[in-house]
mmCIF file of C-alpha atoms and ligand atoms in Angstrom:
data_model
loop_
_atom_site.group_PDB
_atom_site.id
_atom_site.type_symbol
_atom_site.label_atom_id
_atom_site.label_comp_id
_atom_site.label_asym_id
_atom_site.label_seq_id
_atom_site.Cartn_x
_atom_site.Cartn_y
_atom_site.Cartn_z
ATOM 1 C CA UNK A 14 132.373 107.554 85.338
ATOM 2 C CA UNK A 15 133.421 104.537 87.364
ATOM 3 C CA UNK A 16 132.683 104.279 91.040
ATOM 4 C CA UNK A 17 134.278 102.164 93.694
ATOM 5 C CA UNK A 18 132.520 98.813 94.024
ATOM 6 C CA UNK A 19 135.224 96.615 95.479
ATOM 7 C CA UNK A 20 133.192 95.641 98.538
ATOM 8 C CA UNK A 21 130.070 94.918 96.473
ATOM 9 C CA UNK A 22 132.073 92.708 94.108
ATOM 10 C CA UNK A 23 133.810 90.875 96.933
ATOM 11 C CA UNK A 24 130.510 90.134 98.649
ATOM 12 C CA UNK A 25 128.961 89.042 95.362
ATOM 13 C CA UNK A 26 131.753 86.481 94.819
ATOM 14 C CA UNK A 27 131.181 85.133 98.320
ATOM 15 C CA UNK A 28 127.386 85.091 97.786
ATOM 16 C CA UNK A 29 127.832 83.053 94.603
ATOM 17 C CA UNK A 30 129.645 80.365 96.581
ATOM 18 C CA UNK A 31 126.756 80.054 99.025
ATOM 19 C CA UNK A 32 123.599 81.087 97.186
ATOM 20 C CA UNK A 33 122.654 79.829 93.710
ATOM 21 C CA UNK A 34 123.247 82.772 91.408
ATOM 22 C CA UNK A 35 124.545 84.896 94.302
ATOM 23 C CA UNK A 36 121.435 87.029 94.223
ATOM 24 C CA UNK A 37 118.149 85.327 93.425
ATOM 25 C CA UNK A 38 114.569 86.124 92.432
ATOM 26 C CA UNK A 39 113.713 89.496 90.963
ATOM 27 C CA UNK A 40 116.762 91.188 92.541
ATOM 28 C CA UNK A 41 118.947 88.969 90.341
ATOM 29 C CA UNK A 42 117.892 90.757 87.151
ATOM 30 C CA UNK A 43 118.908 94.152 88.487
ATOM 31 C CA UNK A 44 122.495 93.094 89.140
ATOM 32 C CA UNK A 45 124.866 94.709 86.692
ATOM 33 C CA UNK A 46 128.609 94.230 86.462
ATOM 34 C CA UNK A 47 129.087 97.882 87.213
ATOM 35 C CA UNK A 48 126.632 98.743 89.927
ATOM 36 C CA UNK A 49 125.825 98.363 93.605
ATOM 37 C CA UNK A 50 124.933 94.849 94.735
ATOM 38 C CA UNK A 51 124.528 95.255 98.489
ATOM 39 C CA UNK A 52 123.394 98.165 100.628
ATOM 40 C CA UNK A 53 124.879 99.352 103.889
ATOM 41 C CA UNK A 54 122.104 101.723 104.977
ATOM 42 C CA UNK A 55 119.064 103.576 103.656
ATOM 43 C CA UNK A 56 117.155 106.711 104.618
ATOM 44 C CA UNK A 57 114.157 108.452 103.025
ATOM 45 C CA UNK A 58 114.631 108.359 99.223
ATOM 46 C CA UNK A 59 118.306 107.321 99.346
ATOM 47 C CA UNK A 60 120.461 104.283 100.009
ATOM 48 C CA UNK A 61 124.191 103.781 100.370
ATOM 49 C CA UNK A 62 125.962 100.713 99.041
ATOM 50 C CA UNK A 63 128.646 98.789 100.911
ATOM 51 C CA UNK A 64 131.322 100.889 99.196
ATOM 52 C CA UNK A 65 129.813 104.125 100.520
ATOM 53 C CA UNK A 66 128.249 105.287 97.230
ATOM 54 C CA UNK A 67 124.987 107.171 97.697
ATOM 55 C CA UNK A 68 122.023 106.588 95.381
ATOM 56 C CA UNK A 69 118.804 108.483 94.912
ATOM 57 C CA UNK A 70 116.477 105.510 94.647
ATOM 58 C CA UNK A 71 113.867 105.298 91.908
ATOM 59 C CA UNK A 72 113.066 101.664 92.670
ATOM 60 C CA UNK A 73 111.886 101.966 96.310
ATOM 61 C CA UNK A 74 112.710 98.329 97.140
ATOM 62 C CA UNK A 75 110.702 97.344 94.013
ATOM 63 C CA UNK A 76 107.647 99.153 95.319
ATOM 64 C CA UNK A 77 107.192 98.767 99.068
ATOM 65 C CA UNK A 78 108.945 101.924 100.282
ATOM 66 C CA UNK A 79 106.085 104.312 99.633
ATOM 67 C CA UNK A 80 106.846 106.525 102.636
ATOM 68 C CA UNK A 81 110.618 106.305 102.371
ATOM 69 C CA UNK A 82 113.251 104.213 104.130
ATOM 70 C CA UNK A 83 113.183 104.197 107.937
ATOM 71 C CA UNK A 84 110.030 106.213 108.172
ATOM 72 C CA UNK A 85 109.853 107.043 111.905
ATOM 73 C CA UNK A 86 106.039 106.895 112.123
ATOM 74 C CA UNK A 87 105.831 103.413 110.615
ATOM 75 C CA UNK A 88 108.891 102.057 112.405
ATOM 76 C CA UNK A 89 107.520 103.280 115.758
ATOM 77 C CA UNK A 90 104.176 101.547 115.164
ATOM 78 C CA UNK A 91 105.952 98.305 114.237
ATOM 79 C CA UNK A 92 108.388 98.525 117.164
ATOM 80 C CA UNK A 93 105.582 99.065 119.663
ATOM 81 C CA UNK A 94 103.851 95.946 118.402
ATOM 82 C CA UNK A 95 107.130 93.961 118.357
ATOM 83 C CA UNK A 96 107.630 94.853 121.998
ATOM 84 C CA UNK A 97 104.162 93.496 122.832
ATOM 85 C CA UNK A 98 104.623 90.347 120.739
ATOM 86 C CA UNK A 99 104.866 89.549 117.058
ATOM 87 C CA UNK A 100 104.348 85.820 116.476
ATOM 88 C CA UNK A 101 102.198 84.515 119.306
ATOM 89 C CA UNK A 102 100.076 81.353 119.443
ATOM 90 C CA UNK A 103 96.862 83.320 118.998
ATOM 91 C CA UNK A 104 96.118 86.272 116.706
ATOM 92 C CA UNK A 105 96.410 89.897 117.823
ATOM 93 C CA UNK A 106 93.434 92.288 117.768
ATOM 94 C CA UNK A 107 95.605 94.435 115.522
ATOM 95 C CA UNK A 108 94.540 92.039 112.743
ATOM 96 C CA UNK A 109 90.917 93.157 113.131
ATOM 97 C CA UNK A 110 91.973 96.798 113.213
ATOM 98 C CA UNK A 111 93.858 96.315 109.950
ATOM 99 C CA UNK A 112 90.883 94.572 108.328
ATOM 100 C CA UNK A 113 88.694 97.488 109.422
ATOM 101 C CA UNK A 114 91.211 100.019 108.077
ATOM 102 C CA UNK A 115 91.193 98.272 104.699
ATOM 103 C CA UNK A 116 87.411 97.985 104.594
ATOM 104 C CA UNK A 117 87.168 101.707 105.380
ATOM 105 C CA UNK A 118 89.806 102.602 102.783
ATOM 106 C CA UNK A 119 89.435 100.342 99.757
ATOM 107 C CA UNK A 120 86.198 100.967 97.910
ATOM 108 C CA UNK A 121 85.160 97.393 97.129
ATOM 109 C CA UNK A 122 86.489 95.875 100.381
ATOM 110 C CA UNK A 123 83.933 94.288 102.680
ATOM 111 C CA UNK A 124 86.374 91.813 104.206
ATOM 112 C CA UNK A 125 90.137 91.228 104.235
ATOM 113 C CA UNK A 126 92.531 88.285 104.474
ATOM 114 C CA UNK A 127 96.285 88.481 104.961
ATOM 115 C CA UNK A 128 99.429 86.832 103.617
ATOM 116 C CA UNK A 129 103.056 87.749 103.272
ATOM 117 C CA UNK A 130 103.710 88.409 99.594
ATOM 118 C CA UNK A 131 101.733 89.623 96.618
ATOM 119 C CA UNK A 132 101.836 86.086 95.216
ATOM 120 C CA UNK A 133 99.885 84.896 98.273
ATOM 121 C CA UNK A 134 97.079 87.345 97.479
ATOM 122 C CA UNK A 135 96.887 86.428 93.803
ATOM 123 C CA UNK A 136 96.986 82.679 94.556
ATOM 124 C CA UNK A 137 94.257 83.008 97.160
ATOM 125 C CA UNK A 138 92.146 85.173 94.841
ATOM 126 C CA UNK A 139 92.215 82.475 92.160
ATOM 127 C CA UNK A 140 91.359 79.726 94.669
ATOM 128 C CA UNK A 141 88.396 81.708 95.978
ATOM 129 C CA UNK A 142 87.208 82.316 92.415
ATOM 130 C CA UNK A 143 87.353 78.599 91.631
ATOM 131 C CA UNK A 144 85.554 77.735 94.850
ATOM 132 C CA UNK A 145 82.807 80.280 94.164
ATOM 133 C CA UNK A 146 82.216 79.527 90.487
ATOM 134 C CA UNK A 147 83.023 75.806 90.333
ATOM 135 C CA UNK A 148 85.094 76.581 87.210
ATOM 136 C CA UNK A 149 88.809 75.964 86.650
ATOM 137 C CA UNK A 150 90.290 78.329 84.092
ATOM 138 C CA UNK A 151 92.118 81.577 84.725
ATOM 139 C CA UNK A 152 92.078 84.285 82.081
ATOM 140 C CA UNK A 153 95.098 86.569 82.252
ATOM 141 C CA UNK A 154 97.031 89.100 80.191
ATOM 142 C CA UNK A 155 100.168 88.270 78.147
ATOM 143 C CA UNK A 156 103.187 89.512 80.088
ATOM 144 C CA UNK A 157 101.152 90.210 83.218
ATOM 145 C CA UNK A 158 103.086 89.309 86.377
ATOM 146 C CA UNK A 159 101.231 87.929 89.380
ATOM 147 C CA UNK A 160 103.982 86.231 91.372
ATOM 148 C CA UNK A 161 106.205 83.167 91.232
ATOM 149 C CA UNK A 162 103.816 80.210 91.629
ATOM 150 C CA UNK A 163 103.798 77.722 88.734
ATOM 151 C CA UNK A 164 100.630 78.946 86.996
ATOM 152 C CA UNK A 165 101.836 82.560 87.217
ATOM 153 C CA UNK A 166 105.072 81.885 85.352
ATOM 154 C CA UNK A 167 105.580 81.939 81.615
ATOM 155 C CA UNK A 168 104.876 78.563 79.999
ATOM 156 C CA UNK A 169 108.054 76.508 79.819
ATOM 157 C CA UNK A 170 109.838 78.423 82.599
ATOM 158 C CA UNK A 171 112.518 76.306 84.303
ATOM 159 C CA UNK A 172 111.016 74.190 87.062
ATOM 160 C CA UNK A 173 107.427 74.452 85.825
ATOM 161 C CA UNK A 174 105.455 71.671 84.146
ATOM 162 C CA UNK A 175 102.811 71.838 81.405
ATOM 163 C CA UNK A 176 99.962 71.254 83.829
ATOM 164 C CA UNK A 177 100.943 74.393 85.772
ATOM 165 C CA UNK A 178 99.589 76.507 82.963
ATOM 166 C CA UNK A 179 97.103 74.112 81.392
ATOM 167 C CA UNK A 180 94.185 75.976 82.968
ATOM 168 C CA UNK A 181 95.575 79.430 82.180
ATOM 169 C CA UNK A 182 94.483 81.362 79.084
ATOM 170 C CA UNK A 183 96.551 84.371 78.167
ATOM 171 C CA UNK A 184 95.359 87.221 75.932
ATOM 172 C CA UNK A 185 96.881 90.536 74.827
ATOM 173 C CA UNK A 186 96.216 93.649 76.910
ATOM 174 C CA UNK A 187 93.561 96.158 75.862
ATOM 175 C CA UNK A 188 92.177 93.784 73.235
ATOM 176 C CA UNK A 189 88.418 93.437 73.594
ATOM 177 C CA UNK A 190 88.076 91.121 70.555
ATOM 178 C CA UNK A 191 90.581 88.621 72.006
ATOM 179 C CA UNK A 192 88.845 88.844 75.351
ATOM 180 C CA UNK A 193 85.437 88.140 73.806
ATOM 181 C CA UNK A 194 86.876 85.330 71.733
ATOM 182 C CA UNK A 195 88.397 83.638 74.832
ATOM 183 C CA UNK A 196 85.087 83.975 76.641
ATOM 184 C CA UNK A 197 83.166 82.271 73.845
ATOM 185 C CA UNK A 198 85.819 79.579 73.223
ATOM 186 C CA UNK A 199 85.885 78.606 76.887
ATOM 187 C CA UNK A 200 82.203 79.166 77.628
ATOM 188 C CA UNK A 201 81.403 78.117 81.223
ATOM 189 C CA UNK A 202 85.031 77.237 81.996
ATOM 190 C CA UNK A 203 86.552 80.528 83.143
ATOM 191 C CA UNK A 204 86.529 81.174 86.892
ATOM 192 C CA UNK A 205 88.266 84.537 86.880
ATOM 193 C CA UNK A 206 89.901 87.302 84.907
ATOM 194 C CA UNK A 207 93.074 88.520 86.632
ATOM 195 C CA UNK A 208 94.875 91.656 85.539
ATOM 196 C CA UNK A 209 96.714 94.681 86.805
ATOM 197 C CA UNK A 210 94.627 97.851 86.444
ATOM 198 C CA UNK A 211 96.976 98.994 83.702
ATOM 199 C CA UNK A 212 99.602 97.041 81.792
ATOM 200 C CA UNK A 213 103.114 97.253 83.208
ATOM 201 C CA UNK A 214 105.097 94.488 81.510
ATOM 202 C CA UNK A 215 108.879 94.300 81.667
ATOM 203 C CA UNK A 216 110.951 95.839 78.867
ATOM 204 C CA UNK A 217 107.965 97.416 77.152
ATOM 205 C CA UNK A 218 106.134 100.697 77.366
ATOM 206 C CA UNK A 219 103.456 100.657 80.040
ATOM 207 C CA UNK A 220 99.938 101.019 78.678
ATOM 208 C CA UNK A 221 96.823 102.475 80.296
ATOM 209 C CA UNK A 222 93.428 100.868 79.627
ATOM 210 C CA UNK A 223 91.759 102.236 76.537
ATOM 211 C CA UNK A 224 88.425 103.970 76.891
ATOM 212 C CA UNK A 225 85.634 101.515 77.645
ATOM 213 C CA UNK A 226 87.999 98.547 78.164
ATOM 214 C CA UNK A 227 87.330 97.858 81.832
ATOM 215 C CA UNK A 228 83.626 98.698 81.444
ATOM 216 C CA UNK A 229 83.377 95.990 78.769
ATOM 217 C CA UNK A 230 85.303 93.462 80.874
ATOM 218 C CA UNK A 231 83.044 94.196 83.821
ATOM 219 C CA UNK A 232 79.837 93.800 81.815
ATOM 220 C CA UNK A 233 80.863 90.476 80.252
ATOM 221 C CA UNK A 234 82.286 89.031 83.483
ATOM 222 C CA UNK A 235 79.138 89.927 85.401
ATOM 223 C CA UNK A 236 76.973 88.249 82.732
ATOM 224 C CA UNK A 237 79.125 85.104 82.605
ATOM 225 C CA UNK A 238 79.769 84.607 86.327
ATOM 226 C CA UNK A 239 83.506 85.328 85.987
ATOM 227 C CA UNK A 240 85.225 86.887 89.008
ATOM 228 C CA UNK A 241 87.246 90.034 88.282
ATOM 229 C CA UNK A 242 90.516 90.081 90.208
ATOM 230 C CA UNK A 243 92.486 93.308 90.149
ATOM 231 C CA UNK A 244 96.123 92.703 90.879
ATOM 232 C CA UNK A 245 96.933 95.945 92.641
ATOM 233 C CA UNK A 246 100.091 94.505 94.208
ATOM 234 C CA UNK A 247 102.398 96.861 92.301
ATOM 235 C CA UNK A 248 100.025 99.752 91.697
ATOM 236 C CA UNK A 249 98.244 99.732 95.060
ATOM 237 C CA UNK A 250 98.203 103.066 96.970
ATOM 238 C CA UNK A 251 100.124 104.872 94.198
ATOM 239 C CA UNK A 252 97.093 105.673 92.043
ATOM 240 C CA UNK A 253 94.185 105.813 94.481
ATOM 241 C CA UNK A 254 94.054 104.703 98.113
ATOM 242 C CA UNK A 255 90.552 103.388 97.466
ATOM 243 C CA UNK A 256 91.924 100.968 94.833
ATOM 244 C CA UNK A 257 93.413 101.676 91.414
ATOM 245 C CA UNK A 258 90.190 100.491 89.751
ATOM 246 C CA UNK A 259 88.585 103.737 90.959
ATOM 247 C CA UNK A 260 90.799 105.718 88.615
ATOM 248 C CA UNK A 261 89.641 103.527 85.729
ATOM 249 C CA UNK A 262 85.995 103.480 86.663
ATOM 250 C CA UNK A 263 85.133 99.844 87.317
ATOM 251 C CA UNK A 264 84.393 97.645 90.278
ATOM 252 C CA UNK A 265 86.320 94.350 90.644
ATOM 253 C CA UNK A 266 85.252 91.522 92.957
ATOM 254 C CA UNK A 267 88.654 90.953 94.535
ATOM 255 C CA UNK A 268 91.653 93.292 94.934
ATOM 256 C CA UNK A 269 95.126 91.932 95.656
ATOM 257 C CA UNK A 270 97.390 94.192 97.693
ATOM 258 C CA UNK A 271 101.016 93.799 98.752
ATOM 259 C CA UNK A 272 104.222 95.734 98.221
ATOM 260 C CA UNK A 273 103.457 99.250 99.549
ATOM 261 C CA UNK A 274 100.853 98.214 102.134
ATOM 262 C CA UNK A 275 103.230 98.391 105.125
ATOM 263 C CA UNK A 276 106.210 100.425 103.904
ATOM 264 C CA UNK A 277 108.492 97.406 103.697
ATOM 265 C CA UNK A 278 107.169 95.270 106.555
ATOM 266 C CA UNK A 279 106.206 91.816 105.285
ATOM 267 C CA UNK A 280 102.480 91.591 104.733
ATOM 268 C CA UNK A 281 100.006 91.391 101.854
ATOM 269 C CA UNK A 282 96.230 91.423 101.738
ATOM 270 C CA UNK A 283 93.324 90.233 99.679
ATOM 271 C CA UNK A 284 90.126 92.241 99.966
ATOM 272 C CA UNK A 285 86.795 91.387 98.443
ATOM 273 C CA UNK A 286 83.084 91.873 98.088
ATOM 274 C CA UNK A 287 80.652 90.356 100.547
ATOM 275 C CA UNK A 288 79.215 87.751 98.207
ATOM 276 C CA UNK A 289 82.653 86.050 98.149
ATOM 277 C CA UNK A 290 83.028 85.942 101.930
ATOM 278 C CA UNK A 291 81.690 82.404 102.289
ATOM 279 C CA UNK A 292 83.927 81.041 99.530
ATOM 280 C CA UNK A 293 86.866 82.882 101.136
ATOM 281 C CA UNK A 294 86.004 81.217 104.433
ATOM 282 C CA UNK A 295 85.978 77.742 102.871
ATOM 283 C CA UNK A 296 89.336 77.938 101.052
ATOM 284 C CA UNK A 297 92.282 76.767 103.142
ATOM 285 C CA UNK A 298 95.219 79.104 102.731
ATOM 286 C CA UNK A 299 97.805 79.794 105.387
ATOM 287 C CA UNK A 300 101.435 80.256 106.335
ATOM 288 C CA UNK A 301 103.374 80.073 109.574
ATOM 289 C CA UNK A 302 104.161 83.795 109.504
ATOM 290 C CA UNK A 303 100.754 85.013 108.312
ATOM 291 C CA UNK A 304 99.809 86.189 111.817
ATOM 292 C CA UNK A 305 102.882 88.377 112.505
ATOM 293 C CA UNK A 306 101.285 91.338 114.224
ATOM 294 C CA UNK A 307 104.086 93.923 113.879
ATOM 295 C CA UNK A 308 103.715 94.091 110.064
ATOM 296 C CA UNK A 309 99.966 94.458 110.629
ATOM 297 C CA UNK A 310 100.576 97.418 112.926
ATOM 298 C CA UNK A 311 102.952 98.817 110.297
ATOM 299 C CA UNK A 312 100.244 98.433 107.646
ATOM 300 C CA UNK A 313 97.691 100.352 109.716
ATOM 301 C CA UNK A 314 100.238 103.108 110.347
ATOM 302 C CA UNK A 315 101.175 103.195 106.647
ATOM 303 C CA UNK A 316 97.603 103.526 105.434
ATOM 304 C CA UNK A 317 96.851 106.217 108.029
ATOM 305 C CA UNK A 318 100.016 108.132 107.171
ATOM 306 C CA UNK A 319 99.280 107.894 103.441
ATOM 307 C CA UNK A 320 95.912 109.515 104.200
ATOM 308 C CA UNK A 321 97.358 112.118 106.597
ATOM 309 C CA UNK A 322 99.850 113.474 104.100
ATOM 310 C CA UNK A 323 97.720 112.841 101.000
ATOM 311 C CA UNK A 324 100.614 110.797 99.659
ATOM 312 C CA UNK A 325 98.937 109.743 96.417
ATOM 313 C CA UNK A 326 98.497 113.369 95.313
ATOM 314 C CA UNK A 327 102.073 114.132 96.351
ATOM 315 C CA UNK A 328 103.483 111.228 94.327
ATOM 316 C CA UNK A 329 101.370 112.110 91.317
ATOM 317 C CA UNK A 330 102.387 115.762 91.498
ATOM 318 C CA UNK A 331 106.099 114.985 91.771
ATOM 319 C CA UNK A 332 105.779 112.159 89.241
ATOM 320 C CA UNK A 333 104.310 114.559 86.691
ATOM 321 C CA UNK A 334 107.065 117.037 87.447
ATOM 322 C CA UNK A 335 109.686 114.315 86.936
ATOM 323 C CA UNK A 336 108.107 113.218 83.672
ATOM 324 C CA UNK A 337 107.920 116.743 82.217
ATOM 325 C CA UNK A 338 111.426 117.726 83.336
ATOM 326 C CA UNK A 339 112.987 114.472 82.078
ATOM 327 C CA UNK A 340 111.312 114.777 78.679
ATOM 328 C CA UNK A 341 112.406 118.382 78.180
ATOM 329 C CA UNK A 342 115.911 117.699 79.514
ATOM 330 C CA UNK A 343 116.226 114.796 77.035
ATOM 331 C CA UNK A 344 114.921 117.029 74.257
ATOM 332 C CA UNK A 345 117.807 119.432 74.882
ATOM 333 C CA UNK A 346 120.069 116.532 73.805
ATOM 334 C CA UNK A 347 117.791 115.834 70.846
ATOM 335 C CA UNK A 348 116.633 112.635 72.510
ATOM 336 C CA UNK A 349 113.029 111.447 72.407
ATOM 337 C CA UNK A 350 112.485 110.060 75.912
ATOM 338 C CA UNK A 351 109.184 108.199 76.285
ATOM 339 C CA UNK A 352 107.699 108.130 79.774
ATOM 340 C CA UNK A 353 104.728 105.760 80.117
ATOM 341 C CA UNK A 354 102.535 104.353 82.869
ATOM 342 C CA UNK A 355 101.230 106.551 85.670
ATOM 343 C CA UNK A 356 103.216 109.489 87.128
ATOM 344 C CA UNK A 357 103.969 107.685 90.402
ATOM 345 C CA UNK A 358 105.324 104.651 88.501
ATOM 346 C CA UNK A 359 107.128 105.900 85.387
ATOM 347 C CA UNK A 360 108.654 103.619 82.767
ATOM 348 C CA UNK A 361 111.426 105.335 80.778
ATOM 349 C CA UNK A 362 112.491 104.409 77.257
ATOM 350 C CA UNK A 363 114.553 106.234 74.694
ATOM 351 C CA UNK A 364 112.894 106.094 71.272
ATOM 352 C CA UNK A 365 115.786 105.256 68.996
ATOM 353 C CA UNK A 366 116.645 102.589 66.418
ATOM 354 C CA UNK A 367 119.764 101.896 68.428
ATOM 355 C CA UNK A 368 118.455 100.324 71.661
ATOM 356 C CA UNK A 369 121.974 100.496 73.060
ATOM 357 C CA UNK A 370 121.578 104.242 73.622
ATOM 358 C CA UNK A 371 118.877 103.541 76.205
ATOM 359 C CA UNK A 372 120.977 100.937 78.043
ATOM 360 C CA UNK A 373 124.045 103.194 77.966
ATOM 361 C CA UNK A 374 122.071 106.121 79.381
ATOM 362 C CA UNK A 375 120.590 104.038 82.218
ATOM 363 C CA UNK A 376 124.037 102.621 83.054
ATOM 364 C CA UNK A 377 125.395 106.145 83.107
ATOM 365 C CA UNK A 378 122.533 107.347 85.328
ATOM 366 C CA UNK A 379 123.463 104.590 87.746
ATOM 367 C CA UNK A 380 127.111 105.611 87.662
ATOM 368 C CA UNK A 381 126.025 109.166 88.473
ATOM 369 C CA UNK A 382 124.009 107.968 91.469
ATOM 370 C CA UNK A 383 120.435 107.293 90.339
ATOM 371 C CA UNK A 384 119.295 103.778 91.164
ATOM 372 C CA UNK A 385 117.133 102.866 88.162
ATOM 373 C CA UNK A 386 116.654 100.121 85.573
ATOM 374 C CA UNK A 387 116.327 99.865 81.825
ATOM 375 C CA UNK A 388 113.587 97.236 81.830
ATOM 376 C CA UNK A 389 111.093 97.914 84.593
ATOM 377 C CA UNK A 390 108.810 100.696 85.746
ATOM 378 C CA UNK A 391 110.163 102.902 88.528
ATOM 379 C CA UNK A 392 108.476 103.873 91.788
ATOM 380 C CA UNK A 393 108.158 107.244 93.434
ATOM 381 C CA UNK A 394 107.534 107.600 97.136
ATOM 382 C CA UNK A 395 106.079 110.391 99.228
ATOM 383 C CA UNK A 396 109.622 111.482 100.121
ATOM 384 C CA UNK A 397 110.604 112.062 96.501
ATOM 385 C CA UNK A 398 110.074 115.814 96.742
ATOM 386 C CA UNK A 399 111.133 118.711 94.533
ATOM 387 C CA UNK A 400 114.796 118.507 95.560
ATOM 388 C CA UNK A 401 114.907 114.775 94.726
ATOM 389 C CA UNK A 402 113.216 115.334 91.371
ATOM 390 C CA UNK A 403 115.678 118.102 90.491
ATOM 391 C CA UNK A 404 118.599 115.933 91.583
ATOM 392 C CA UNK A 405 117.415 113.048 89.391
ATOM 393 C CA UNK A 406 116.976 115.329 86.371
ATOM 394 C CA UNK A 407 120.372 116.962 86.838
ATOM 395 C CA UNK A 408 122.184 113.598 87.234
ATOM 396 C CA UNK A 409 120.268 112.153 84.267
ATOM 397 C CA UNK A 410 121.337 115.185 82.235
ATOM 398 C CA UNK A 411 124.998 114.634 83.170
ATOM 399 C CA UNK A 412 124.537 111.013 82.110
ATOM 400 C CA UNK A 413 123.489 112.243 78.637
ATOM 401 C CA UNK A 414 126.384 114.726 78.416
ATOM 402 C CA UNK A 415 128.868 111.851 78.416
ATOM 403 C CA UNK A 416 127.203 109.870 75.660
ATOM 404 C CA UNK A 417 125.683 112.498 73.372
ATOM 405 C CA UNK A 418 127.475 115.231 71.490
ATOM 406 C CA UNK A 419 125.357 118.379 71.281
HETATM 407 C C1 PLP B 21 101.582 93.067 89.714
HETATM 408 C C2 PLP B 21 102.242 92.105 90.676
HETATM 409 N N1 PLP B 21 101.527 91.107 91.169
HETATM 410 C C3 PLP B 21 102.056 90.221 92.025
HETATM 411 C C4 PLP B 21 103.377 90.309 92.381
HETATM 412 C C5 PLP B 21 103.957 89.295 93.291
HETATM 413 O O1 PLP B 21 104.269 89.880 94.516
HETATM 414 P P1 PLP B 21 105.355 89.218 95.452
HETATM 415 O O2 PLP B 21 106.663 89.299 94.753
HETATM 416 O O3 PLP B 21 105.294 90.041 96.695
HETATM 417 O O4 PLP B 21 104.907 87.809 95.671
HETATM 418 C C6 PLP B 21 104.164 91.345 91.887
HETATM 419 C C7 PLP B 21 105.576 91.462 92.229
HETATM 420 O O5 PLP B 21 106.345 92.145 91.602
HETATM 421 C C8 PLP B 21 103.583 92.274 90.987
HETATM 422 O O6 PLP B 21 104.290 93.280 90.468
#
């Protein structure tokens, strides 16, 4: 089925004249010839594109919209703070209230610092680790994404230089032997191990930690004075409000938060254990907009609302429902649909020699009105309720009907 996208296409042509690539950064990769490119409005779990097409959104702004678009509770909290002042020459007490909220909420948090994007938190976490340990190297996971700074990008990425990644060691996920081998090869050189709590690479099945993995990492890092940084930027608040590490039974030194922390208002946070407070105090890290108080008020309201409605349980419940219904719906077309990751962040992949079937199905889902991707995990929010799950499954089923003969 084709849908009208004249306005999207027209705007995209104009954008390409003015903006390199038309749409840049991670949004660029989601642009498809046939698909929405610009929104006109959004509400709860839905958005409308500039041509008036309505989409049930399984991407949630790439994570942030954990309580749905235009959530009145969060918007009110932000608006009230905007009306008092947002960027003022001194900080607002709301900053302290947010730090206290995080310390009370996130298990390992004894202090908090703030930035704008997830990449600020991960950058700061590495700097604090280097300051504390006096060591240079960063141990990370192959295909792990931590932001757009030079060292975080794949080696050889356009615009990066060799020295960006010369202190970065990358090992495969869930591989204790490779981890141990890196530790002994670079004895006394590794400042930190940075990883998401589970592996959510692009274009691959998402993989949970195997039994004993994080316990082993924790034991070795503690022995060798290596700081454990959990990058909870994508997973934060969708697995456990107290930190995703809780679900996997380990205790990192630093936790990076971003995306869902303020339901779309621009703020990120780094929280840590007390013994790193002095190092955190010494490292210079800042940005002109870091003290915006309205996003801080939005973050407090978001965390409180997530607690009030027990959002994590809701997302997990509906995520499980979505997973089970999608798998059995696909089975009725004789399709083996793999759903990996955690229920609130499902990654879908059709198991088939012909990869094209997967791409065709996702394109068709989009044409039917589900905003989803073929290469990235999806995000549920607390406003993806039973009716949204049933709508997704019924549209996804129609998408199969057109490409599979039963
Ligand atoms: C796991 C993870 N870490 C860090 C980042 C970087 O966050 P930001 O894009 O807000 O800088 C992302 C963004 O997708 C992410 O998924």
